Amino acid sequence: MIIPKSKEEIELMRESALVVSKTLGMLAKEVKPGVTTLYLDKLADEFIRDHNAVPGFLGLYDFPNTLCMSPNEQVVHGIPNDIPLKEGEIISIDCGAVKNEYYGDHAYTFPIGEIAPEVKKLLEVTKESLYIGIREFKVGNRVGDVGYAIQQFCETQGYGVVRELVGHGIGKTMHEDPEMPNFGRRGRGKKFVEGMTVAIEPMINLGTKRIEHLADGWTILTKDRMPSAHFEHNVAIINGKPEILSTFAYIYESLGISSDEEDEFREKELVL
Ligand code: MG
Ligand code: MG
């Protein structure tokens, strides 16, 4: 059952989303060679609690940590550990927080120092596919329109689009209806309605779309062990159109990057 939110509820969800956005912005300064994902997890846990929220993933379905940390060939749901990050690697950081009973949940894949050109391109294409998908999340469209747009954009460039893991509705629970696959057929699936709130999250592989599960019961990795990227935003339909509740602006601020990719999805100016 899709649970549309009121304008007031969407504003609360924006607050939750921004706790995650700020956490990722804080982490952006810390992601560097020699740092362990367990250390970053501890920083995030403290940061979220300092912002009057609680970690959204910790304990959810018994997940043991605050962040999902998925380096290189790991797609999603990697568990933080004490292995230091290395120059040339990538790390997908997925973060959740609960504030005022509402969940925020989004993700960014960071390069660690200089990375190979084909991996850099994978990150760029995956992030661009996120915005291409978001553009289709509007009244009059259906779930398949978002999935189709992401799939076409990525597959025509030779990338693997993961099938087993999907985006989702989000609200007072982390995973609400509908499922939001990153593949699909135009005009198919559930209809989008005013006030819907979802997490759109392409998981795109440099090689095969096929995945495997690690024996830890959590980690998903590519079958061919080639790198995978993951970018996620929380998006609401307001006045029929997509509005991004989360932002990568805090990450860009930390990294000294400027970007206009979110501008078309924002009514009000974002105050950092
Ligand atoms: Mg997520
Ligand atoms: Mg999600």
PDB file of N, CA, C and O and ligand atoms in Angstrom, residues 57 94-96 105-107 168 174 199 201 230 232, ligand 1:
ATOM      1  N   PHE A  57      19.844   2.337  10.258  1.00  0.00           N
ATOM      2  CA  PHE A  57      20.146   0.953   9.846  1.00  0.00           C
ATOM      3  C   PHE A  57      20.483   0.060  11.042  1.00  0.00           C
ATOM      4  O   PHE A  57      20.217  -1.136  11.017  1.00  0.00           O
ATOM      5  N   ASP A  94      26.189   3.968   2.364  1.00  0.00           N
ATOM      6  CA  ASP A  94      24.738   4.105   2.469  1.00  0.00           C
ATOM      7  C   ASP A  94      24.423   4.395   3.933  1.00  0.00           C
ATOM      8  O   ASP A  94      24.946   3.718   4.825  1.00  0.00           O
ATOM      9  N   CYS A  95      23.604   5.432   4.174  1.00  0.00           N
ATOM     10  CA  CYS A  95      23.369   5.888   5.535  1.00  0.00           C
ATOM     11  C   CYS A  95      21.878   6.108   5.762  1.00  0.00           C
ATOM     12  O   CYS A  95      21.183   6.628   4.879  1.00  0.00           O
ATOM     13  N   GLY A  96      21.403   5.716   6.935  1.00  0.00           N
ATOM     14  CA  GLY A  96      20.005   5.954   7.298  1.00  0.00           C
ATOM     15  C   GLY A  96      19.925   6.655   8.640  1.00  0.00           C
ATOM     16  O   GLY A  96      20.807   6.495   9.479  1.00  0.00           O
ATOM     17  N   ASP A 105      17.303   8.059   4.077  1.00  0.00           N
ATOM     18  CA  ASP A 105      18.114   6.927   3.598  1.00  0.00           C
ATOM     19  C   ASP A 105      18.733   7.296   2.260  1.00  0.00           C
ATOM     20  O   ASP A 105      18.022   7.333   1.259  1.00  0.00           O
ATOM     21  N   HIS A 106      20.023   7.644   2.252  1.00  0.00           N
ATOM     22  CA  HIS A 106      20.633   7.796   0.937  1.00  0.00           C
ATOM     23  C   HIS A 106      22.105   7.467   0.906  1.00  0.00           C
ATOM     24  O   HIS A 106      22.702   7.179   1.936  1.00  0.00           O
ATOM     25  N   ALA A 107      22.644   7.454  -0.295  1.00  0.00           N
ATOM     26  CA  ALA A 107      23.946   6.832  -0.521  1.00  0.00           C
ATOM     27  C   ALA A 107      24.751   7.580  -1.569  1.00  0.00           C
ATOM     28  O   ALA A 107      24.193   8.248  -2.447  1.00  0.00           O
ATOM     29  N   HIS A 168      12.694   2.013  -3.102  1.00  0.00           N
ATOM     30  CA  HIS A 168      11.518   1.711  -2.277  1.00  0.00           C
ATOM     31  C   HIS A 168      10.827   2.985  -1.809  1.00  0.00           C
ATOM     32  O   HIS A 168      11.456   4.049  -1.730  1.00  0.00           O
ATOM     33  N   MET A 174      11.377   2.187   6.933  1.00  0.00           N
ATOM     34  CA  MET A 174      12.447   2.353   5.935  1.00  0.00           C
ATOM     35  C   MET A 174      11.985   1.897   4.560  1.00  0.00           C
ATOM     36  O   MET A 174      12.259   2.543   3.557  1.00  0.00           O
ATOM     37  N   ALA A 199      12.744   6.288  -2.134  1.00  0.00           N
ATOM     38  CA  ALA A 199      14.205   6.282  -2.302  1.00  0.00           C
ATOM     39  C   ALA A 199      14.474   5.704  -3.683  1.00  0.00           C
ATOM     40  O   ALA A 199      14.064   4.580  -3.976  1.00  0.00           O
ATOM     41  N   GLU A 201      17.464   4.562  -6.168  1.00  0.00           N
ATOM     42  CA  GLU A 201      18.850   4.180  -5.868  1.00  0.00           C
ATOM     43  C   GLU A 201      19.450   3.201  -6.873  1.00  0.00           C
ATOM     44  O   GLU A 201      19.537   2.012  -6.608  1.00  0.00           O
ATOM     45  N   HIS A 230      26.764   3.016  -6.387  1.00  0.00           N
ATOM     46  CA  HIS A 230      25.426   3.158  -5.787  1.00  0.00           C
ATOM     47  C   HIS A 230      25.216   4.609  -5.374  1.00  0.00           C
ATOM     48  O   HIS A 230      25.986   5.134  -4.565  1.00  0.00           O
ATOM     49  N   GLU A 232      21.960   7.284  -4.183  1.00  0.00           N
ATOM     50  CA  GLU A 232      20.558   7.239  -3.732  1.00  0.00           C
ATOM     51  C   GLU A 232      20.120   8.607  -3.228  1.00  0.00           C
ATOM     52  O   GLU A 232      20.873   9.295  -2.537  1.00  0.00           O
TER      53      GLU A 232
HETATM   54 MG    MG B   1      20.116   3.370   1.266  1.00  0.00          MG
END
